[in-house]
């Protein structure tokens, strides 16, 4: 029989589809199984409408049969089958979808879930097959037909024999080449893995004969192989089962198997929504961060299913960066997929789902914080840094979403505190939220800049992570209270009397302070007397927007040759301290060089208190030795 030509510029379109549309050859099996599922949905729907009596879902299944010797892979379904005219329309015209036509004619029938809509999935078979044969018999017909093509320039349709309604697709698998091995698609274990990965939740059983091993009767150590028909897929997704039907142990095991974690999740989040965007979501908060979580190698994203068929392994657009630690999946019927069903079109449904998931995750974390503080603190140790980074990286755009989920160390509590807890304990006259930056709580407890704040009995947030100060700066304020560093130039906490005393002493000692500034040069913007110091002799503060902690972080991120980001440093001195009295005596005695040496030592001391390495350890050691030897 002469070949019929494909329609719709077949050769060019087929080449494009096989070589460009699909990124992984293995998905051909997903497409053929989805087509088979659609065919059985149509047959079952028509049986409900009276077209075929006595048909039950239990009679409908998909059979997979690999044959290594014949080099064929056969997929058989008991679906609606096709007439000769339907073969012409659906397989003779590329991008003609029988599923789409059925959906348009019948609407979204209850209990029928049509997967395929584009009519190109069938042709993905030519990525792995050098010849494809379809033997089919339409429901209600006694005639069967065979469609056959090598995918090059056309196809044939001939009458044939088939005992049952449905379709059988026979792929003659390509020969191996130097670049590609096609043998894998004839291996039972490989096919089983592909079904499990992409089509595990197809509602009909997917069956295949598997080779198993058992001990021979009457022997202790001899085994024999035998064949057994197995159902490869789960059929009913765990996320579509009622909560009461799934135990905690089953859910934990599902998470560990699906996402390769050795520990149970801290929290399970289930979400089901209908309306503008209909979807089911099953999300998990891990109990620990993956080894590569805070690296560039980590990929965020949720598994994406369209009507139970895996479309994307990691859909990054469904998760904001601040919640990139969340694992899980989304199953939706409403997504606008591209022609290959491998990628999403960025449309309104996707944005709606992502927005709702973001709010749902934040809400669940808030409930964990409120009702299970210990578990939340465990979560925050693993992922709190990401929440803080989420505030900073969006320049505060996500502040409202995240601010009440943040935890910080505090001067008044041994446990981490929330911003709400801090504000609830603020003194009546306190106007701002005070914080101090450093490497550890112990270091910050002894920081000279904190003395005046502590004297007022104000609580201080201890920021010990690199991102912490950037985070609170991005927040700007909380409950109408601004954040203020204890190292800011003016804390405005001294009494007027204290301010007047410092001003009077500063005017009197301006020459001494000028001498010290001259000795330090560009290292500091100014040397001045302080109202904040009580027991310590010296501290470093800053003027301007860049703080000492920011300077440290910028230094770690600096690209070689790039100009350094520098804070405007101010050396503050305690005018009532014996050290300053020593400086007064030296200056009055004309020992300006020695005053300069003291200035260098005091500056180095202030650096060490801040956790900043001294500029020149050799010079520091020499100056210290000089003074000790006097």
Coordinates of C-alpha atoms in Angstrom, one line a residue:
X1 CA 0.0 0.0 0.0
X2 CA 1.4 3.4 -0.9
X3 CA 2.4 5.7 1.9
X4 CA 0.2 8.7 2.9
X5 CA 1.9 11.9 3.6
X6 CA 1.8 13.6 7.0
X7 CA -0.1 16.9 7.0
X8 CA 1.1 20.2 8.5
X9 CA 4.6 20.2 6.8
X10 CA 5.2 16.9 8.5
X11 CA 8.9 16.3 8.0
X12 CA 10.0 19.7 9.2
X13 CA 7.6 19.7 12.2
X14 CA 8.5 16.1 13.1
X15 CA 12.2 16.9 13.0
X16 CA 11.7 19.9 15.1
X17 CA 9.7 18.0 17.7
X18 CA 12.0 15.1 18.0
X19 CA 15.2 17.1 18.1
X20 CA 14.1 20.3 19.9
X21 CA 10.9 20.2 21.8
X22 CA 11.8 17.4 24.2
X23 CA 15.0 17.6 26.3
X24 CA 15.0 14.1 27.6
X25 CA 14.4 11.0 25.4
X26 CA 13.0 9.0 28.3
X27 CA 9.8 11.1 28.5
X28 CA 8.5 9.2 25.4
X29 CA 7.1 6.6 27.8
X30 CA 5.4 9.2 29.9
X31 CA 3.7 10.6 26.8
X32 CA 2.5 7.2 25.5
X33 CA 1.2 6.2 29.0
X34 CA -0.6 9.5 29.2
X35 CA -2.2 8.9 25.9
X36 CA -3.3 5.4 27.0
X37 CA -4.8 6.9 30.2
X38 CA -6.7 9.5 28.1
X39 CA -8.1 6.7 25.9
X40 CA -9.4 4.7 28.9
X41 CA -10.9 7.9 30.4
X42 CA -12.8 8.5 27.2
X43 CA -14.0 4.9 27.0
X44 CA -15.1 5.0 30.7
X45 CA -16.9 8.3 30.2
X46 CA -18.8 7.0 27.2
X47 CA -19.7 3.9 29.2
X48 CA -21.2 6.1 31.8
X49 CA -23.2 7.9 29.1
X50 CA -24.7 4.6 27.9
X51 CA -22.3 3.9 25.0
X52 CA -21.0 0.7 26.6
X53 CA -22.7 -1.1 29.4
X54 CA -21.1 -3.2 32.1
X55 CA -17.7 -1.6 31.9
X56 CA -15.9 -0.9 35.2
X57 CA -12.6 0.9 35.9
X58 CA -11.2 -2.4 37.2
X59 CA -11.2 -3.8 33.6
X60 CA -9.0 -0.9 32.4
X61 CA -5.2 -1.2 32.5
X62 CA -2.0 -0.5 30.6
X63 CA 0.4 -3.3 29.7
X64 CA 4.1 -2.8 29.0
X65 CA 6.1 -5.5 27.2
X66 CA 9.8 -5.2 26.4
X67 CA 11.3 -7.8 24.0
X68 CA 15.1 -7.6 23.8
X69 CA 15.4 -10.2 21.0
X70 CA 12.9 -8.6 18.7
X71 CA 14.1 -5.1 19.9
X72 CA 10.5 -3.9 20.5
X73 CA 8.7 -2.2 23.3
X74 CA 4.9 -2.6 23.3
X75 CA 2.4 -0.5 25.2
X76 CA -1.1 -1.8 25.2
X77 CA -4.3 -0.1 26.6
X78 CA -7.9 -1.0 26.8
X79 CA -9.1 2.4 25.9
X80 CA -11.5 3.7 23.4
X81 CA -9.4 2.8 20.4
X82 CA -9.5 4.6 17.0
X83 CA -11.4 4.2 13.8
X84 CA -9.6 4.6 10.4
X85 CA -10.9 8.1 10.2
X86 CA -9.6 8.9 13.7
X87 CA -6.2 7.4 12.9
X88 CA -6.1 9.8 9.9
X89 CA -7.1 12.8 12.0
X90 CA -5.0 12.0 15.2
X91 CA -1.9 10.4 13.8
X92 CA -1.9 11.6 10.3
X93 CA -2.0 15.2 11.3
X94 CA 0.8 16.3 13.7
X95 CA -0.5 18.5 16.5
X96 CA -4.1 17.2 16.1
X97 CA -5.2 16.2 19.5
X98 CA -8.1 13.8 20.0
X99 CA -7.9 14.5 23.8
X100 CA -8.3 18.2 23.2
X101 CA -11.3 17.7 20.9
X102 CA -12.9 15.4 23.5
X103 CA -12.4 18.0 26.2
X104 CA -13.9 20.7 24.0
X105 CA -16.9 18.6 23.1
X106 CA -17.7 17.3 26.6
X107 CA -16.3 19.9 28.9
X108 CA -14.4 18.7 32.0
X109 CA -16.6 15.7 32.7
X110 CA -16.7 14.6 36.4
X111 CA -14.3 11.8 37.3
X112 CA -12.6 12.1 33.9
X113 CA -9.2 13.8 33.7
X114 CA -7.8 14.3 30.3
X115 CA -4.0 14.8 30.3
X116 CA -3.0 15.3 26.7
X117 CA -4.1 18.4 24.8
X118 CA -1.5 19.0 22.1
X119 CA -1.4 15.9 20.0
X120 CA 2.4 15.8 19.7
X121 CA 3.3 13.5 22.6
X122 CA 2.8 10.3 20.5
X123 CA 5.5 11.4 18.1
X124 CA 8.1 11.6 20.9
X125 CA 8.3 7.8 20.3
X126 CA 10.4 8.5 17.3
X127 CA 13.2 9.8 19.6
X128 CA 13.9 6.2 20.5
X129 CA 12.2 4.2 17.8
X130 CA 13.1 3.7 14.2
X131 CA 9.6 2.4 13.4
X132 CA 6.3 2.8 15.2
X133 CA 3.2 0.6 14.7
X134 CA -0.2 1.2 16.2
X135 CA -2.8 -1.5 16.1
X136 CA -6.2 -0.2 17.2
X137 CA -9.9 -1.1 17.4
X138 CA -12.5 1.4 18.2
X139 CA -15.2 0.8 20.9
X140 CA -18.3 -0.6 19.3
X141 CA -16.6 -1.6 16.1
X142 CA -15.5 -5.0 14.8
X143 CA -12.9 -3.5 12.5
X144 CA -9.3 -3.0 13.5
X145 CA -6.6 -1.0 11.7
X146 CA -2.8 -0.8 11.7
X147 CA -1.0 2.5 11.4
X148 CA 2.7 2.3 10.6
X149 CA 5.5 4.8 10.0
X150 CA 9.2 5.2 10.2
X151 CA 8.8 8.9 11.1
X152 CA 10.4 10.1 7.9
X153 CA 8.0 11.0 5.1
X154 CA 4.6 9.4 5.7
X155 CA 2.6 6.5 7.0
X156 CA 0.4 3.6 6.0
X157 CA -3.0 2.5 7.4
X158 CA -4.1 -1.1 6.7
X159 CA -6.9 -3.4 8.0
X160 CA -5.8 -5.9 10.6
X161 CA -7.1 -8.2 13.3
X162 CA -7.5 -7.3 17.0
X163 CA -9.6 -9.2 19.5
X164 CA -10.3 -6.4 22.1
X165 CA -11.1 -2.8 22.0
X166 CA -8.1 -0.5 22.6
X167 CA -4.7 0.3 21.1
X168 CA -1.3 -1.4 21.0
X169 CA 1.7 0.7 20.2
X170 CA 4.8 -1.2 19.1
X171 CA 8.1 0.6 19.0
X172 CA 11.0 -0.9 17.2
X173 CA 13.8 0.6 19.2
X174 CA 16.7 2.2 17.4
X175 CA 20.1 0.6 17.2
X176 CA 22.9 1.9 19.5
X177 CA 25.3 4.4 18.2
X178 CA 28.7 5.7 19.5
X179 CA 26.9 8.6 21.1
X180 CA 23.6 7.0 22.2
X181 CA 22.6 3.7 23.8
X182 CA 19.0 2.8 23.3
X183 CA 19.2 -0.6 25.1
X184 CA 18.1 0.9 28.3
X185 CA 14.6 1.2 27.0
X186 CA 14.3 -2.5 26.7
X187 CA 15.4 -3.2 30.3
X188 CA 12.5 -3.9 32.7
X189 CA 14.2 -2.2 35.7
X190 CA 14.7 1.0 33.7
X191 CA 11.1 1.0 32.4
X192 CA 9.9 0.4 36.0
X193 CA 11.9 3.4 37.2
X194 CA 10.5 5.7 34.4
X195 CA 7.0 4.7 35.3
X196 CA 7.6 5.4 39.0
X197 CA 9.2 8.7 38.2
X198 CA 6.7 10.2 35.7
X199 CA 3.5 8.1 35.7
X200 CA 3.2 6.8 39.2
X201 CA -0.1 8.4 39.8
X202 CA -1.9 7.5 36.5
X203 CA -5.2 6.3 37.8
X204 CA -5.1 3.0 35.9
X205 CA -2.8 0.0 36.7
X206 CA 0.4 -0.1 34.6
X207 CA 1.5 -3.7 34.4
X208 CA 4.7 -5.4 33.3
X209 CA 6.1 -8.9 33.6
X210 CA 9.1 -8.7 35.9
X211 CA 11.8 -11.3 36.5
X212 CA 12.1 -12.3 40.2
X213 CA 14.2 -14.8 42.1
X214 CA 13.2 -17.4 44.6
X215 CA 14.8 -20.2 46.5
X216 CA 14.4 -23.6 44.8
X217 CA 12.2 -26.0 46.7
X218 CA 14.2 -28.6 48.7
X219 CA 17.4 -26.5 48.6
X220 CA 19.1 -24.2 51.0
X221 CA 21.3 -22.0 48.7
X222 CA 20.0 -22.5 45.2
X223 CA 17.7 -20.0 43.5
X224 CA 15.7 -19.8 40.3
X225 CA 14.2 -17.0 38.3
X226 CA 10.5 -16.7 37.6
X227 CA 8.2 -14.3 35.8
X228 CA 5.5 -12.3 37.7
X229 CA 3.1 -9.7 36.4
X230 CA 3.4 -6.6 38.6
X231 CA 1.6 -3.3 38.9
X232 CA 4.3 -0.6 38.6
X233 CA 2.4 2.5 39.7
X234 CA 0.7 3.7 42.9
X235 CA -2.3 5.1 41.1
X236 CA -3.7 7.1 44.0
X237 CA -1.5 10.1 44.9
X238 CA -0.9 10.3 48.7
X239 CA -1.8 14.0 48.5
X240 CA -5.3 13.2 47.2
X241 CA -6.0 10.8 50.1
X242 CA -7.9 12.1 53.1
X243 CA -5.7 13.1 56.1
X244 CA -7.2 10.4 58.2
X245 CA -6.2 7.8 55.6
X246 CA -2.5 8.6 55.8
X247 CA -0.5 7.9 59.0
X248 CA 2.4 10.1 60.1
X249 CA 4.8 7.2 59.5
X250 CA 3.5 6.8 55.9
X251 CA 3.8 10.5 55.2
X252 CA 7.4 10.6 56.7
X253 CA 8.3 7.6 54.6
X254 CA 6.9 9.2 51.4
X255 CA 9.0 12.3 52.1
X256 CA 12.2 10.4 52.7
X257 CA 11.8 8.2 49.6
X258 CA 10.6 11.0 47.3
X259 CA 13.2 13.6 48.3
X260 CA 16.1 11.5 49.4
X261 CA 16.3 12.6 53.0
X262 CA 17.4 10.3 55.8
X263 CA 15.4 12.2 58.5
X264 CA 11.7 12.8 58.9
X265 CA 10.4 16.3 58.1
X266 CA 9.8 18.9 60.8
X267 CA 6.4 19.8 59.4
X268 CA 4.0 18.6 56.7
X269 CA 1.9 21.2 54.9
X270 CA -1.1 20.2 52.9
X271 CA -3.0 22.7 50.7
X272 CA -6.0 22.1 48.4
X273 CA -7.5 25.0 46.5
X274 CA -10.3 25.4 43.9
X275 CA -11.2 28.5 42.0
X276 CA -9.0 30.7 39.9
X277 CA -6.2 28.3 40.3
X278 CA -7.1 24.7 41.3
X279 CA -4.3 22.6 42.7
X280 CA -3.2 20.2 45.4
X281 CA 0.1 20.9 47.2
X282 CA 2.0 18.7 49.6
X283 CA 5.0 20.5 51.1
X284 CA 7.6 19.5 53.7
X285 CA 9.8 21.6 56.0
X286 CA 13.0 19.5 56.3
X287 CA 14.6 19.0 59.7
X288 CA 18.1 19.8 58.5
X289 CA 19.7 21.7 55.7
X290 CA 21.2 19.7 52.8
X291 CA 25.0 19.7 52.7
X292 CA 25.0 22.1 49.7
X293 CA 22.0 24.3 50.8
X294 CA 24.0 27.5 51.3
X295 CA 26.0 27.0 48.0
X296 CA 25.5 28.0 44.4
X297 CA 25.0 24.3 43.5
X298 CA 21.7 24.1 45.4
X299 CA 18.6 24.1 43.2
X300 CA 15.3 25.1 44.7
X301 CA 11.9 24.1 43.3
X302 CA 8.8 21.9 43.8
X303 CA 7.9 18.9 41.7
X304 CA 5.2 19.8 39.4
X305 CA 2.4 17.4 38.3
X306 CA -0.3 18.0 35.7
X307 CA -3.2 15.7 36.7
X308 CA -0.8 13.2 38.4
X309 CA 1.8 13.2 35.6
X310 CA 5.2 14.6 36.5
X311 CA 6.0 17.6 34.3
X312 CA 8.9 19.2 36.0
X313 CA 11.3 17.9 38.6
X314 CA 12.1 21.3 40.1
X315 CA 9.8 24.2 39.3
X316 CA 11.7 27.1 40.8
X317 CA 9.0 29.7 40.0
X318 CA 6.7 28.1 42.7
X319 CA 9.0 29.1 45.6
X320 CA 10.4 32.4 46.6
X321 CA 14.1 32.4 47.5
X322 CA 13.3 32.9 51.2
X323 CA 11.5 29.6 51.3
X324 CA 13.9 27.7 49.0
X325 CA 14.4 25.0 51.7
X326 CA 10.8 23.7 51.2
X327 CA 10.5 20.4 49.5
X328 CA 7.3 19.0 48.0
X329 CA 5.0 19.0 45.0
X330 CA 2.1 20.7 43.3
X331 CA -0.5 18.9 41.2
X332 CA -2.8 21.0 39.1
X333 CA -5.2 20.6 36.1
X334 CA -5.1 24.3 35.2
X335 CA -1.6 24.9 34.2
X336 CA -0.8 26.3 30.8
X337 CA 1.9 24.0 29.5
X338 CA 4.0 24.4 26.4
X339 CA 3.6 22.0 23.6
X340 CA 6.0 19.4 25.0
X341 CA 4.4 19.4 28.5
X342 CA 8.0 19.8 29.8
X343 CA 7.9 23.5 30.7
X344 CA 5.4 26.0 32.0
X345 CA 4.2 29.1 30.3
X346 CA 4.6 32.0 32.8
X347 CA 0.9 32.8 33.2
X348 CA -1.6 33.9 35.7
X349 CA -2.3 30.5 37.2
X350 CA 1.4 29.9 38.0
X351 CA 1.7 33.3 39.7
X352 CA -1.5 32.6 41.7
X353 CA -0.3 29.3 42.9
X354 CA 3.1 30.6 43.9
X355 CA 1.5 33.5 45.8
X356 CA -0.8 31.3 47.7
X357 CA 2.0 28.8 48.6
X358 CA 4.1 31.7 49.8
X359 CA 1.4 32.8 52.2
X360 CA 0.6 29.2 53.3
X361 CA 4.3 28.4 54.1
X362 CA 4.6 31.7 56.1
X363 CA 1.4 30.9 58.0
X364 CA 2.5 27.4 58.9
X365 CA 5.9 28.6 60.1
X366 CA 4.1 31.1 62.2
X367 CA 1.9 28.4 63.8
X368 CA 5.0 26.3 64.5
X369 CA 6.6 29.3 66.2
X370 CA 3.5 29.9 68.3
X371 CA 2.6 26.3 69.2
X372 CA 5.9 24.4 69.1
X373 CA 8.7 26.8 70.0
X374 CA 11.3 24.1 70.5
X375 CA 10.7 22.7 67.0
X376 CA 10.7 26.1 65.5
X377 CA 14.0 27.0 67.0
X378 CA 15.4 23.8 65.6
X379 CA 14.1 24.8 62.2
X380 CA 15.5 28.3 62.6
X381 CA 19.0 26.9 63.3
X382 CA 18.9 25.2 59.9
X383 CA 17.1 27.8 57.8
X384 CA 16.8 31.1 59.7
X385 CA 19.7 32.6 57.8
X386 CA 17.7 32.2 54.6
X387 CA 14.7 34.1 56.1
X388 CA 17.0 36.9 57.1
X389 CA 18.6 36.9 53.6
X390 CA 15.1 37.0 52.1
X391 CA 14.4 40.3 53.9
X392 CA 17.7 41.8 52.8
X393 CA 17.9 40.5 49.2
X394 CA 14.4 41.9 48.4
X395 CA 15.3 45.3 50.0
X396 CA 12.6 44.9 52.5
X397 CA 9.9 43.9 50.0
X398 CA 9.2 40.7 51.9
X399 CA 9.5 42.4 55.4
X400 CA 5.8 42.0 56.2
X401 CA 5.9 38.3 55.2
X402 CA 9.0 37.4 57.2
X403 CA 9.5 39.9 60.1
X404 CA 7.5 37.9 62.7
X405 CA 9.4 34.7 61.8
X406 CA 12.8 36.1 62.7
X407 CA 14.8 35.2 65.8
X408 CA 17.7 37.0 67.4
X409 CA 20.0 36.6 70.4
X410 CA 19.3 39.1 73.1
X411 CA 21.1 40.6 76.1
X412 CA 18.2 39.7 78.4
X413 CA 17.3 36.2 77.3
X414 CA 19.3 33.0 77.0
X415 CA 16.9 31.8 74.3
X416 CA 16.4 33.4 70.9
X417 CA 13.7 36.2 70.8
X418 CA 11.3 37.5 68.2
X419 CA 11.0 41.2 67.4
X420 CA 7.5 41.1 68.9
X421 CA 8.9 39.8 72.2
X422 CA 11.6 42.5 72.3
X423 CA 9.0 45.3 71.7
X424 CA 6.7 43.9 74.4
X425 CA 9.5 44.4 76.9
X426 CA 10.6 47.9 75.9
X427 CA 10.7 50.6 78.5
X428 CA 8.0 53.2 78.3
X429 CA 10.5 55.9 77.4
X430 CA 12.5 53.8 75.0
X431 CA 12.1 54.9 71.4
X432 CA 14.3 52.6 69.3
X433 CA 15.3 48.9 69.1
X434 CA 19.0 48.7 70.0
X435 CA 21.4 46.2 68.5
X436 CA 25.1 45.3 68.6
X437 CA 27.0 43.4 65.9
X438 CA 29.9 41.0 66.6
X439 CA 31.2 37.5 66.3
X440 CA 29.6 36.0 69.4
X441 CA 27.3 36.7 72.4
X442 CA 30.4 36.6 74.7
X443 CA 32.2 39.2 72.7
X444 CA 29.1 41.5 72.6
X445 CA 28.5 41.2 76.3
X446 CA 31.8 43.0 76.9
X447 CA 31.6 45.5 74.1
X448 CA 32.2 49.0 75.6
X449 CA 29.6 50.6 73.3
X450 CA 26.8 48.6 75.1
X451 CA 27.6 50.1 78.6
X452 CA 25.3 53.2 78.4
X453 CA 22.4 51.2 76.9
X454 CA 22.7 48.6 79.6
X455 CA 22.9 51.3 82.2
X456 CA 19.4 52.4 81.0
X457 CA 18.3 48.8 81.3
X458 CA 17.4 48.6 77.6
X459 CA 17.5 45.3 75.9
X460 CA 20.0 44.8 73.1
X461 CA 19.7 42.5 70.1
X462 CA 23.0 40.7 69.6
X463 CA 23.5 40.2 65.8
X464 CA 26.1 37.5 65.2
X465 CA 25.4 36.5 61.6
X466 CA 26.9 38.4 58.6
X467 CA 23.5 39.1 57.2
X468 CA 21.9 40.3 60.5
X469 CA 22.6 44.0 60.2
X470 CA 21.7 44.1 56.5
X471 CA 18.4 42.4 57.5
X472 CA 17.5 44.9 60.2
X473 CA 18.5 47.8 58.0
X474 CA 16.2 46.4 55.2
X475 CA 13.4 46.1 57.8
X476 CA 13.9 49.8 58.7
X477 CA 11.6 49.5 61.7
X478 CA 9.3 47.2 63.6
X479 CA 6.1 48.3 65.2
X480 CA 7.0 51.9 64.4
X481 CA 10.4 51.6 66.3
X482 CA 13.5 52.2 64.3
X483 CA 16.6 50.0 64.7
X484 CA 19.7 51.6 66.0
X485 CA 23.2 50.3 66.5
X486 CA 25.0 50.8 69.8
X487 CA 28.0 51.9 67.7
X488 CA 26.1 54.7 65.9
X489 CA 27.7 58.1 66.3
X490 CA 25.0 59.5 68.6
X491 CA 22.8 57.3 70.7
X492 CA 21.1 60.3 72.3
X493 CA 20.9 58.6 75.7
X494 CA 23.1 60.9 77.7
X495 CA 21.5 63.5 80.0
X496 CA 21.9 67.1 79.1
X497 CA 24.3 67.5 82.0
X498 CA 26.5 64.7 80.7
X499 CA 26.4 66.2 77.2
X500 CA 27.5 69.6 78.6
X501 CA 30.3 68.1 80.6
X502 CA 31.6 66.2 77.5
X503 CA 31.4 69.3 75.3
X504 CA 33.3 71.4 77.9
X505 CA 36.0 68.8 78.3
X506 CA 36.3 68.4 74.5
X507 CA 36.8 72.1 74.0
X508 CA 39.4 72.1 76.7
X509 CA 41.3 69.1 75.2
X510 CA 40.8 69.9 71.5
X511 CA 44.6 70.1 71.0
X512 CA 45.2 66.7 72.6
X513 CA 42.4 65.2 70.5
X514 CA 43.8 66.8 67.4
X515 CA 47.3 65.4 68.1
X516 CA 45.9 61.9 68.4
X517 CA 43.9 62.4 65.1
X518 CA 47.1 63.5 63.4
X519 CA 48.9 60.4 64.6
X520 CA 46.1 58.1 63.3
X521 CA 45.8 59.9 60.0
X522 CA 43.2 58.5 57.6
X523 CA 42.5 55.6 59.8
X524 CA 39.8 57.6 61.6
X525 CA 37.5 60.4 60.7
X526 CA 37.7 61.9 64.2
X527 CA 38.9 61.4 67.7
X528 CA 36.5 62.6 70.3
X529 CA 35.4 62.3 73.9
X530 CA 32.4 60.0 74.6
X531 CA 29.3 60.1 76.8
X532 CA 28.6 56.4 76.2
X533 CA 31.7 54.9 77.8
X534 CA 31.5 54.1 81.5
X535 CA 34.3 51.7 82.5
X536 CA 36.3 51.1 79.3
X537 CA 38.9 53.6 78.0
X538 CA 38.1 53.5 74.3
X539 CA 35.8 52.2 71.6
X540 CA 35.2 52.5 67.8
X541 CA 32.0 54.0 66.4
X542 CA 31.0 55.1 62.9
X543 CA 29.5 58.1 61.1
X544 CA 27.6 57.5 57.9
X545 CA 25.6 54.6 56.4
X546 CA 28.3 52.0 56.5
X547 CA 29.0 50.3 59.8
X548 CA 32.0 48.3 60.9
X549 CA 30.1 45.1 60.6
X550 CA 29.1 46.0 57.0
X551 CA 32.7 46.8 56.2
X552 CA 33.7 43.3 57.3
X553 CA 31.1 41.6 55.2
X554 CA 32.0 43.8 52.1
X555 CA 35.6 42.8 52.6
X556 CA 34.8 39.1 52.4
X557 CA 32.8 39.7 49.2
X558 CA 35.3 42.0 47.6
X559 CA 36.6 41.2 44.1
X560 CA 40.3 41.8 43.6
X561 CA 41.0 45.2 42.3
X562 CA 37.7 46.6 43.4
X563 CA 37.6 49.7 45.7
X564 CA 37.1 48.8 49.3
X565 CA 33.9 49.8 51.1
X566 CA 35.1 51.6 54.3
X567 CA 33.2 52.8 57.3
X568 CA 33.9 56.3 58.6
X569 CA 35.5 55.3 61.9
X570 CA 35.5 57.5 65.0
X571 CA 37.8 56.8 68.0
X572 CA 35.9 57.6 71.1
X573 CA 37.7 58.1 74.5
X574 CA 36.4 58.0 78.0
X575 CA 37.4 61.4 79.5
X576 CA 37.1 60.1 83.0
X577 CA 39.4 57.1 82.6
X578 CA 42.9 56.9 84.0
X579 CA 44.3 56.3 80.5
X580 CA 42.9 59.6 79.3
X581 CA 44.4 61.3 82.4
X582 CA 47.8 59.7 81.4
X583 CA 47.4 61.2 77.9
X584 CA 46.7 64.6 79.3
X585 CA 49.8 64.5 81.4
X586 CA 52.0 63.4 78.4
X587 CA 50.6 66.1 76.2
X588 CA 51.1 68.8 78.8
X589 CA 54.7 67.5 79.2
X590 CA 55.3 67.9 75.5
X591 CA 55.5 64.2 74.8
X592 CA 53.6 64.4 71.5
X593 CA 55.4 61.4 69.9
X594 CA 54.4 59.3 72.9
X595 CA 50.9 60.5 72.7
X596 CA 50.9 59.3 69.1
X597 CA 52.1 55.9 70.2
X598 CA 49.3 55.7 72.8
X599 CA 46.8 56.7 70.1
X600 CA 48.0 53.8 67.9
X601 CA 47.7 51.4 70.8
X602 CA 44.3 52.6 71.8
X603 CA 43.1 52.4 68.2
X604 CA 44.4 48.8 68.0
X605 CA 42.7 48.0 71.3
X606 CA 39.4 49.3 69.9
X607 CA 39.9 47.2 66.7
X608 CA 40.4 44.1 68.8
X609 CA 37.3 44.8 70.8
X610 CA 35.4 44.9 67.6
X611 CA 36.9 41.7 66.3
X612 CA 38.9 43.5 63.6
X613 CA 42.5 42.5 63.1
X614 CA 45.0 45.2 63.9
X615 CA 46.5 46.9 60.8
X616 CA 50.1 46.2 61.5
X617 CA 50.8 43.5 64.2
X618 CA 54.5 44.1 64.1
X619 CA 54.2 47.8 64.7
X620 CA 51.6 47.1 67.4
X621 CA 54.0 44.7 69.2
X622 CA 56.8 47.2 69.0
X623 CA 54.7 50.1 70.4
X624 CA 53.5 47.9 73.2
X625 CA 57.0 46.8 74.1
X626 CA 58.2 50.5 74.0
X627 CA 55.6 51.5 76.6
X628 CA 56.1 48.4 78.8
X629 CA 59.8 49.1 79.0
X630 CA 59.4 52.7 80.2

